[in-house]
XYZ file of C-alpha atoms in Angstrom:
651
model
C 0.178 -0.075 0.038
C 1.227 3.638 -0.453
C 3.428 5.007 2.093
C 4.678 1.413 3.424
C 8.390 2.432 3.341
C 9.340 4.605 6.143
C 12.425 6.655 5.701
C 14.719 4.846 8.189
C 14.893 1.809 5.691
C 12.680 -0.184 7.869
C 9.765 -1.820 6.395
C 6.308 -0.470 7.825
C 4.729 -3.767 9.237
C 2.131 -2.154 10.965
C 0.676 -0.484 7.703
C 1.212 -4.064 6.086
C -0.969 -5.689 8.609
C -3.721 -2.921 8.768
C -4.125 -3.221 4.826
C -4.410 -6.851 5.300
C -6.879 -6.589 7.850
C -9.103 -4.335 5.538
C -8.896 -6.667 2.786
C -9.820 -9.703 5.010
C -12.479 -7.884 6.694
C -14.137 -7.085 3.187
C -14.181 -10.828 2.501
C -12.039 -10.447 -0.513
C -9.208 -12.726 0.448
C -8.132 -13.179 -3.351
C -7.101 -9.178 -3.634
C -4.738 -10.215 -0.682
C -2.713 -11.838 -2.950
C -0.986 -9.092 -4.925
C -0.982 -7.025 -1.624
C 1.116 -9.583 0.117
C 3.522 -9.565 -3.144
C 4.035 -5.835 -3.197
C 4.468 -6.278 0.593
C 7.250 -8.977 0.331
C 9.000 -6.904 -2.538
C 9.041 -4.035 -0.270
C 10.743 -5.709 2.657
C 12.980 -7.494 0.430
C 14.304 -4.270 -1.296
C 14.635 -2.776 1.918
C 16.624 -5.764 3.135
C 14.280 -5.821 6.295
C 14.181 -9.599 6.885
C 12.254 -9.466 10.246
C 9.311 -8.068 8.454
C 9.765 -10.429 5.616
C 9.293 -13.130 7.998
C 6.063 -11.617 9.434
C 4.711 -11.174 5.702
C 5.672 -15.050 4.838
C 3.823 -15.992 7.854
C 0.613 -14.195 6.544
C 1.416 -15.690 2.895
C 1.496 -19.353 4.277
C -2.023 -18.558 5.798
C -3.593 -16.871 2.661
C -2.305 -19.258 -0.015
C -3.284 -22.350 2.210
C -6.823 -21.050 2.465
C -6.865 -20.154 -1.417
C -5.743 -23.706 -2.493
C -2.319 -22.479 -3.804
C -0.480 -24.857 -2.104
C 2.868 -24.270 -4.099
C 3.036 -20.764 -3.249
C 2.369 -21.618 0.556
C 5.268 -24.398 0.470
C 7.476 -21.858 -1.153
C 6.780 -19.303 1.753
C 7.094 -22.184 4.506
C 10.786 -22.768 3.005
C 11.813 -19.232 2.924
C 10.209 -18.448 6.273
C 12.034 -21.377 8.036
C 15.375 -20.520 6.436
C 14.757 -17.086 7.997
C 14.254 -18.108 11.623
C 18.156 -19.109 12.201
C 19.221 -16.065 10.451
C 17.334 -13.687 12.564
C 18.694 -15.687 15.743
C 15.004 -16.542 16.510
C 15.780 -20.380 16.855
C 14.038 -22.066 19.723
C 11.518 -18.930 20.299
C 7.775 -18.260 20.090
C 8.505 -16.957 16.663
C 10.234 -20.088 15.499
C 7.281 -22.277 16.966
C 4.726 -20.032 15.253
C 6.451 -20.342 12.102
C 6.918 -24.085 12.422
C 3.173 -24.280 12.929
C 2.261 -22.339 10.122
C 4.846 -24.304 7.853
C 3.442 -27.703 8.846
C 0.083 -26.636 8.399
C 0.940 -25.593 4.790
C 2.665 -28.901 4.213
C -0.283 -30.898 5.455
C -2.893 -29.123 3.366
C -0.591 -29.731 0.288
C -0.930 -33.270 1.164
C 2.575 -33.744 2.495
C 1.423 -35.573 5.413
C 4.928 -37.176 6.610
C 6.706 -33.935 6.091
C 3.950 -32.278 8.227
C 4.131 -34.674 10.729
C 7.732 -33.964 11.266
C 7.339 -30.270 11.204
C 4.441 -30.604 13.847
C 6.811 -32.789 15.943
C 9.479 -29.806 15.995
C 6.725 -27.275 16.772
C 5.251 -29.173 19.591
C 9.138 -29.311 21.011
C 9.670 -25.771 20.646
C 6.181 -24.694 21.776
C 6.186 -26.876 24.940
C 9.241 -24.656 25.856
C 8.340 -21.380 24.753
C 4.650 -21.081 24.776
C 2.935 -20.302 28.421
C 0.505 -22.963 29.779
C -2.887 -22.208 28.486
C -1.579 -20.367 25.335
C -4.296 -20.354 22.631
C -1.565 -21.436 20.274
C -1.231 -24.643 21.809
C -4.841 -25.259 20.976
C -4.367 -24.122 17.544
C -1.404 -26.730 17.392
C -3.416 -29.636 18.624
C -6.461 -28.608 16.127
C -3.974 -28.661 12.944
C -2.823 -32.235 14.311
C -6.123 -33.134 14.499
C -6.637 -32.695 10.564
C -3.212 -34.460 9.835
C -4.896 -37.522 11.646
C -8.054 -37.132 9.779
C -6.224 -37.003 6.602
C -4.310 -40.095 7.677
C -7.484 -42.062 8.533
C -7.418 -41.844 12.137
C -10.685 -40.359 13.418
C -9.712 -41.196 17.054
C -6.699 -39.508 16.985
C -8.232 -36.403 15.409
C -10.883 -36.496 18.283
C -8.450 -36.511 20.982
C -6.206 -34.048 19.836
C -9.365 -31.812 19.228
C -10.494 -32.509 22.621
C -7.181 -31.162 24.124
C -7.566 -28.014 21.942
C -11.122 -27.503 23.401
C -9.943 -27.816 26.910
C -7.067 -25.562 26.421
C -9.321 -22.902 24.458
C -12.088 -23.045 26.910
C -9.744 -22.673 29.996
C -8.166 -19.523 28.422
C -11.581 -18.007 27.271
C -12.957 -15.101 29.395
C -16.376 -16.060 27.846
C -16.047 -19.377 26.161
C -20.059 -18.659 25.156
C -19.084 -15.829 22.914
C -15.548 -17.023 21.732
C -14.784 -17.922 18.218
C -12.152 -20.219 18.718
C -14.209 -22.584 21.059
C -16.907 -22.289 18.390
C -14.399 -23.370 15.510
C -12.909 -26.144 17.791
C -16.727 -27.493 18.411
C -17.141 -27.475 14.894
C -14.095 -29.456 13.938
C -15.006 -31.991 16.625
C -18.450 -32.164 15.258
C -17.159 -33.264 11.808
C -14.875 -35.748 13.555
C -17.864 -37.265 15.261
C -19.567 -38.200 12.094
C -16.452 -40.254 10.962
C -16.669 -42.065 14.221
C -20.568 -42.622 13.816
C -21.383 -40.377 16.657
C -24.171 -38.592 14.843
C -26.024 -37.398 17.928
C -22.908 -35.921 19.486
C -22.046 -34.429 16.070
C -25.110 -32.390 15.976
C -25.113 -31.216 19.588
C -21.382 -29.965 19.084
C -22.758 -28.064 15.736
C -25.353 -26.539 17.652
C -22.933 -25.320 20.386
C -20.638 -23.818 17.681
C -23.251 -21.716 15.819
C -24.895 -20.608 19.347
C -21.312 -19.229 19.867
C -21.180 -17.452 16.555
C -24.517 -15.840 16.768
C -24.019 -14.765 20.461
C -20.478 -13.432 19.856
C -21.584 -11.489 16.881
C -19.108 -13.377 14.712
C -21.158 -12.492 11.561
C -18.267 -11.443 9.371
C -16.002 -14.484 10.158
C -15.529 -16.582 7.488
C -15.407 -19.628 9.669
C -19.064 -19.450 10.307
C -19.296 -21.268 7.091
C -17.884 -24.223 8.532
C -20.213 -24.074 11.474
C -22.980 -23.697 9.363
C -21.847 -26.589 7.114
C -21.061 -28.948 10.044
C -24.764 -28.436 11.274
C -26.042 -28.869 7.562
C -23.971 -32.469 7.758
C -25.934 -33.226 10.723
C -29.228 -32.321 9.349
C -28.589 -34.113 6.266
C -27.643 -37.502 8.196
C -30.527 -37.366 10.061
C -32.877 -36.849 6.954
C -33.829 -33.125 7.503
C -32.694 -32.666 3.893
C -34.246 -29.421 3.476
C -32.703 -27.863 6.610
C -29.387 -29.078 4.985
C -30.110 -27.262 1.845
C -30.825 -23.888 3.863
C -27.760 -24.429 5.826
C -25.175 -25.116 2.984
C -26.817 -22.154 0.914
C -25.810 -19.861 3.770
C -22.483 -21.577 3.931
C -21.949 -21.020 0.284
C -22.627 -17.465 0.291
C -20.022 -16.991 3.044
C -17.253 -19.092 1.400
C -17.881 -17.049 -1.839
C -17.742 -13.786 -0.247
C -14.755 -14.681 1.795
C -12.639 -16.911 -0.562
C -14.202 -16.588 -4.006
C -16.371 -18.950 -6.602
C -13.262 -20.484 -7.944
C -11.950 -21.530 -4.538
C -11.838 -25.345 -3.160
C -13.958 -24.181 -0.538
C -16.638 -23.232 -3.005
C -16.342 -26.435 -4.927
C -16.569 -28.634 -1.825
C -19.635 -26.727 -0.462
C -21.247 -26.579 -3.782
C -20.949 -30.520 -4.131
C -22.787 -30.805 -0.514
C -25.288 -28.688 -1.431
C -26.164 -30.247 -4.650
C -26.438 -33.724 -2.629
C -28.671 -32.050 -0.354
C -30.863 -30.596 -2.960
C -31.248 -33.853 -4.612
C -32.196 -35.780 -1.360
C -34.374 -32.946 -0.243
C -36.199 -33.199 -3.837
C -37.175 -36.720 -2.953
C -37.875 -36.260 0.669
C -37.717 -32.818 2.423
C -37.635 -34.426 5.865
C -39.150 -32.483 8.998
C -38.100 -28.895 9.536
C -36.009 -28.223 12.893
C -34.788 -24.980 12.852
C -31.956 -23.652 15.197
C -32.243 -20.543 17.553
C -29.650 -19.462 19.818
C -31.259 -20.427 23.130
C -31.854 -23.953 21.923
C -28.425 -24.269 20.572
C -26.742 -23.268 23.551
C -28.119 -26.202 25.580
C -27.625 -28.541 22.326
C -31.557 -29.059 21.785
C -33.651 -27.997 19.207
C -36.853 -26.496 18.452
C -39.717 -27.509 15.899
C -40.740 -24.603 13.515
C -43.714 -24.286 11.216
C -41.552 -24.035 8.008
C -44.223 -21.953 6.157
C -44.558 -19.484 9.431
C -40.709 -18.715 9.523
C -38.952 -19.415 6.203
C -35.210 -19.516 6.306
C -34.905 -20.342 10.111
C -31.658 -18.778 10.916
C -30.912 -15.312 11.116
C -30.155 -14.142 7.329
C -28.030 -11.471 8.825
C -25.239 -14.328 9.486
C -24.539 -14.230 5.936
C -24.150 -10.635 5.474
C -20.355 -9.511 5.614
C -20.326 -6.363 7.834
C -19.030 -3.028 6.427
C -16.319 -1.622 8.340
C -15.652 2.111 8.463
C -12.184 1.831 6.749
C -13.691 -0.391 4.009
C -16.357 2.244 3.637
C -14.245 5.194 3.495
C -11.880 3.627 0.974
C -14.959 2.755 -1.189
C -16.271 6.059 -1.038
C -12.755 7.580 -2.140
C -12.554 5.166 -4.888
C -16.145 5.917 -6.094
C -16.441 9.473 -5.485
C -12.945 11.041 -4.183
C -10.667 9.983 -6.772
C -12.790 11.397 -9.969
C -13.234 14.453 -7.846
C -9.167 15.028 -7.639
C -9.180 15.223 -11.769
C -10.250 18.719 -11.302
C -6.872 19.169 -9.776
C -4.364 18.148 -12.263
C -1.285 20.060 -10.972
C -1.972 19.035 -7.611
C -3.181 15.697 -7.244
C 0.286 14.307 -7.239
C 0.910 15.702 -4.098
C -2.304 15.085 -2.344
C -2.591 12.076 0.038
C -5.664 10.214 1.176
C -6.978 8.000 3.808
C -8.400 7.853 7.279
C -6.418 8.223 10.335
C -7.026 9.867 13.814
C -9.611 9.516 16.422
C -12.446 7.085 15.987
C -12.913 3.357 16.485
C -13.107 2.919 12.433
C -9.460 4.319 12.365
C -8.069 1.369 14.719
C -10.319 -1.169 12.875
C -12.442 -1.922 15.996
C -15.936 -0.302 14.809
C -19.160 -2.483 14.985
C -22.718 -1.779 14.738
C -22.530 0.002 18.058
C -20.136 2.460 16.641
C -22.397 3.669 14.044
C -24.403 6.299 16.285
C -22.180 8.875 15.984
C -19.248 9.999 13.573
C -19.830 7.359 11.384
C -20.515 7.306 7.557
C -18.942 7.999 4.337
C -15.979 10.246 4.403
C -12.195 10.414 4.258
C -9.139 12.682 4.504
C -7.259 14.522 2.117
C -3.909 15.802 3.317
C -1.965 18.732 1.460
C 1.439 20.061 2.031
C 1.301 24.286 3.131
C 1.551 25.831 0.021
C -1.029 23.597 -1.948
C -3.295 23.960 1.042
C -3.088 27.887 0.894
C -3.760 27.553 -2.930
C -6.609 25.137 -3.227
C -7.530 23.950 0.348
C -10.715 25.947 0.470
C -11.859 24.938 -2.973
C -11.228 21.331 -2.407
C -13.054 21.359 0.758
C -15.971 22.988 -1.052
C -15.805 20.067 -3.653
C -15.479 17.531 -0.873
C -18.542 18.780 0.946
C -20.512 18.559 -2.469
C -20.074 14.818 -2.242
C -22.979 12.553 -1.737
C -24.012 12.417 1.645
C -25.097 8.783 1.591
C -23.058 5.931 0.175
C -23.890 2.132 -0.052
C -26.768 2.692 2.483
C -24.695 4.596 5.013
C -25.109 8.098 6.108
C -25.762 11.004 6.289
C -22.691 11.243 8.912
C -23.953 11.902 12.091
C -21.136 14.365 13.719
C -20.765 14.933 17.261
C -19.666 18.487 18.848
C -16.387 17.496 19.485
C -15.866 16.141 16.185
C -16.537 19.534 14.336
C -14.455 22.532 13.628
C -10.752 22.063 14.981
C -11.617 18.681 15.978
C -13.050 17.416 12.653
C -12.300 13.984 11.444
C -12.636 13.909 7.653
C -12.292 16.558 4.976
C -9.170 18.482 3.711
C -6.202 19.137 6.089
C -2.765 20.844 5.808
C -0.422 17.856 6.779
C 1.328 19.813 9.576
C -2.040 21.042 11.140
C -3.295 17.531 11.078
C -0.728 16.320 13.120
C -0.897 19.353 15.271
C -4.275 18.713 16.296
C -3.669 15.232 17.170
C -0.428 15.346 18.925
C 0.050 19.075 19.662
C 3.333 19.138 17.464
C 3.595 19.403 13.672
C 5.782 16.462 13.208
C 7.528 13.943 15.341
C 10.323 15.064 17.685
C 13.753 14.710 16.438
C 15.499 11.399 16.857
C 18.193 13.227 18.771
C 16.222 14.738 21.312
C 14.307 11.650 22.723
C 13.445 13.276 25.883
C 10.873 15.484 23.964
C 8.895 11.879 23.397
C 8.231 10.968 26.659
C 5.857 14.330 26.506
C 3.643 12.273 24.122
C 1.435 9.489 25.542
C 0.990 6.175 23.651
C -2.721 6.738 23.181
C -1.783 10.158 21.180
C 0.809 8.382 19.108
C -1.369 5.595 18.497
C -4.010 8.073 16.887
C -1.436 9.759 14.951
C -0.450 6.434 13.055
C -3.425 4.481 13.169
C -5.713 4.043 10.060
C -4.808 3.755 6.437
C -3.599 5.739 3.798
C -5.361 5.036 0.326
C -3.063 6.997 -1.676
C 0.013 9.113 -1.234
C 1.875 9.686 -4.512
C 4.224 12.378 -3.136
C 4.947 10.441 0.042
C 5.123 13.632 2.249
C 2.225 12.562 4.577
C 3.511 9.210 5.121
C 6.803 10.459 5.940
C 5.430 12.651 8.938
C 3.206 9.710 9.994
C 5.803 6.915 9.897
C 8.169 9.413 11.596
C 5.769 9.215 14.606
C 6.266 5.383 14.637
C 10.161 5.579 14.846
C 10.368 6.296 18.630
C 14.070 6.607 19.382
C 15.188 3.468 21.247
C 16.445 5.516 24.462
C 12.758 6.921 24.702
C 11.247 3.265 24.223
C 13.676 1.873 26.932
C 12.756 4.754 29.453
C 9.294 3.577 28.922
C 9.812 0.205 29.180
C 11.847 0.994 32.583
C 8.655 2.870 33.798
C 6.277 0.178 32.824
C 8.240 -2.562 34.476
C 8.567 -0.306 37.734
C 4.772 0.261 37.691
C 4.082 -3.654 37.284
C 6.583 -4.446 40.421
C 4.940 -1.869 42.335
C 1.093 -2.430 41.542
C 1.009 -5.684 40.895
C 3.587 -7.641 42.977
C 4.180 -5.569 45.838
C 1.085 -3.345 46.735
C -1.699 -5.812 45.510
C -0.816 -8.429 47.927
C -0.488 -5.837 50.919
C -3.847 -3.965 49.965
C -5.438 -7.358 50.093
C -4.029 -8.373 53.407
C -5.336 -4.807 54.390
C -8.841 -5.519 53.610
C -8.671 -2.581 51.506
C -10.430 -4.018 48.400
C -10.513 -0.296 46.640
C -6.842 0.003 46.531
C -6.344 -3.684 45.663
C -8.685 -3.374 42.825
C -6.747 -0.263 41.448
C -3.681 -1.856 41.833
C -4.754 -4.597 39.294
C -5.920 -1.834 36.988
C -2.343 -0.190 37.169
C -0.771 -3.693 36.607
C -3.003 -4.298 33.531
C -2.454 -1.178 32.015
C 1.362 -1.257 32.368
C 1.673 -4.675 30.978
C -0.598 -3.893 28.183
C 1.896 -0.749 27.215
C 4.791 -2.965 27.774
C 3.626 -5.561 25.243
C 3.503 -3.065 22.526
C 6.589 -1.498 23.446
C 8.476 -4.913 23.264
C 6.944 -5.523 20.017
C 8.453 -2.336 18.926
C 6.102 0.585 17.458
C 7.558 0.436 14.070
C 6.449 -3.131 13.603
C 2.934 -2.978 15.710
C 2.363 0.681 16.515
C 1.206 2.033 19.728
C -1.223 0.807 22.580
C -4.373 3.019 22.026
C -6.501 4.460 24.755
C -8.046 2.333 27.516
C -11.422 1.547 25.629
C -9.644 -0.121 22.786
C -6.919 -1.620 24.881
C -8.151 -5.203 25.246
C -9.289 -5.202 21.461
C -5.406 -4.130 20.429
C -4.122 -6.819 22.520
C -6.320 -9.558 21.097
C -5.352 -8.432 17.824
C -1.753 -8.264 18.580
C -1.706 -11.888 20.074
C -3.383 -13.464 17.144
C -0.690 -12.247 14.802
C 2.191 -14.560 13.573
C 5.581 -14.037 15.417
C 3.813 -11.515 17.902
C 6.222 -11.182 21.033
C 4.336 -11.744 24.446
C 1.446 -13.205 22.589
C 0.393 -15.029 25.869
C 0.228 -11.925 28.187
C -3.390 -10.814 26.974
C -5.126 -13.915 27.909
C -3.534 -13.904 31.477
C -4.424 -10.022 31.729
C -7.949 -10.582 30.674
C -7.889 -13.592 33.728
C -6.590 -10.990 35.960
C -9.343 -8.458 35.282
C -12.191 -11.189 35.387
C -11.021 -12.123 38.726
C -10.173 -8.808 40.263
C -13.567 -8.199 41.382
C -13.915 -11.473 43.354
C -10.340 -11.406 44.653
C -10.717 -7.678 46.074
C -14.397 -7.813 47.022
C -15.296 -11.422 47.204
C -17.053 -12.082 50.465
C -17.047 -10.945 54.012
C -13.427 -11.357 55.725
C -11.646 -11.660 52.390
C -8.897 -9.513 53.860
C -8.135 -12.535 56.198
C -8.371 -15.019 53.383
C -12.124 -15.619 53.593
C -13.791 -18.408 51.450
C -15.369 -15.724 49.110
C -12.257 -14.499 47.957
C -9.660 -17.024 48.403
C -10.169 -18.951 45.006
C -10.171 -15.971 42.968
C -7.140 -14.608 44.794
C -5.288 -17.708 44.011
C -6.105 -17.226 40.293
C -5.346 -13.344 40.124
C -1.923 -14.004 41.850
C -1.252 -16.942 39.262
C -2.283 -14.677 36.298
C -0.058 -11.995 37.442
C 2.757 -14.361 38.262
C 2.408 -15.867 34.528
C 2.550 -12.148 33.160
C 5.483 -11.296 34.854
C 7.384 -14.693 33.930
C 6.907 -14.098 30.373
C 7.993 -10.492 30.495
C 11.148 -11.597 32.303
C 11.753 -14.361 29.702
C 11.104 -11.682 26.888
C 13.446 -9.091 28.376
C 16.389 -11.828 28.413
C 15.573 -12.927 25.026
C 16.118 -9.321 23.738
C 19.076 -8.900 25.799
C 17.454 -6.098 27.629
C 18.236 -7.748 31.349
C 20.659 -10.501 32.234
C 18.750 -10.760 35.841
C 16.681 -13.813 36.218
C 14.855 -12.211 39.193
C 11.333 -12.715 38.914
C 10.768 -9.429 40.617
C 10.305 -6.897 37.692
C 12.163 -3.839 39.684
C 15.364 -5.452 39.149
C 14.865 -5.691 35.456
C 14.178 -2.032 35.230
C 17.456 -1.345 36.606
C 18.992 -3.518 34.007
C 16.983 -1.473 31.183
C 18.273 1.762 32.577
C 21.645 0.769 32.409
C 21.031 0.589 28.505
C 19.833 4.049 28.140
C 22.229 6.405 26.632
C 20.678 9.666 27.444
C 21.674 10.631 31.069
C 18.186 12.704 31.348
C 16.069 9.749 30.499
C 18.045 7.268 32.127
C 17.359 9.111 35.367
C 13.491 8.707 35.095
């Protein structure tokens, strides 16, 4: 995408991942192929092998899902070769790459080679992944597919059972967790191979209920859940229900993978069989609703009174704010710039700044304010002085509604100087977001501590749709390149807060029966740990932690990425927050270890200890500390010693 090569010579991985998220969210996986090809070319041109490894992991998954197995295998070979070159052998990045490579080999039918690679992945993951890490569940899930393809359904069932145990234990809300739903779908299909049709239907209903309860209507894996229940209906003679479910599954498959994909062919074949059977005997109509599916039961519904049975909205991909902005730009904004032939080569376009859509976290609830068709146009000072007002007038004349959305409802704080779309002068735009027209100079790292991470996140999020001149992307990219002394200073501060709040003050506040102070200690620990995860992953690669509202969503997204550092921390922080209320306010006499709080307190302490253990291992891996102490304050001193600037070192 435009603007993906910062001036420093490091490839802008964050922009690449944001662009890929946008493409996949629009259910247009085939268009991700040239996008990732361009990304690989950019990373290789810059010689950024760490970025290349991240991209190759994405390439493996994409081409595997599209059935382009040779491309996936090529990416696997290259990625495995990069691991030792980057000094990552034996790390969680190595384990993740092995898992992806093994899965690509399995999908390509190279079962013996896949089995060996999975064995290596298990060995490395066992040493590097924390207990309960969801990636362990994914590994068992993939091993189950290997067993299935080798004709061993019982082995597949056993692996999936392990995966389900891991992901349910790691989940804060298993009843809405898409990973739980996906594992249940896979178990359901294996049950058919074992002749356990009743269990298969019960599991399929549970899976679909989770997709519905969690609002995962845009997730391509919903197609598998629908197809799983369709298979159960078909086997029980409910052929008309099977047709309906397969039709919805096919619509999702085509939107996500295209009508030329292997997934389309398989689903279409199953649908054809169901239609043939339904023509001869439709069978009883037993349609699914969320409440009955949660219990594994079924509801008899009059097929004429309730045609369709399942919620039709499940099959409709959701339009995100970024996708809407890009489509609006392509349809109406790009032609508008034809009126400015002399300046259009210097005008950048995109959506960056405040608002959930800029982070990619918007949903239906986000549409009640500051949502609708719109984008930003960024101009240099001279061009803005010359055509800014005229261009803004042309922008204001664009249609107020587009693709069924709009007109845009604008809140008071998003007007005037705080407006989020329209025409901006580049320096003024960043001044409005950060208080500075451009990033502080690299040789003045002390100025960076005046910028909090949420501010930096707002200045570097979103997407740039076009930037032929590169001026906007250069300023935006500079805000991503926090000097290492400033980053280390923040890392030291976060370690100090985690030690003070979570390791020292929390137990003392609990012992004093001061539930309010204990609860606040947990909050401070979680906030500092979340920031630390982003800092140790480096802002140039993953951006910055956004403000509190999107903190958990940002951690979830980062944890799901291949080669993400400290991917297991999010699950433990989620557990810590879930347990905090019971641990701090869990019953009379909790300060003396009363029964109402004791189990939650033990779980809370275990979650905090696990986070600290993961952090220590990562600090040592990155050679930011040589200490093996479990108390994070000791590592703060080690990190400080590596800061060159004396003022920052004294913070």
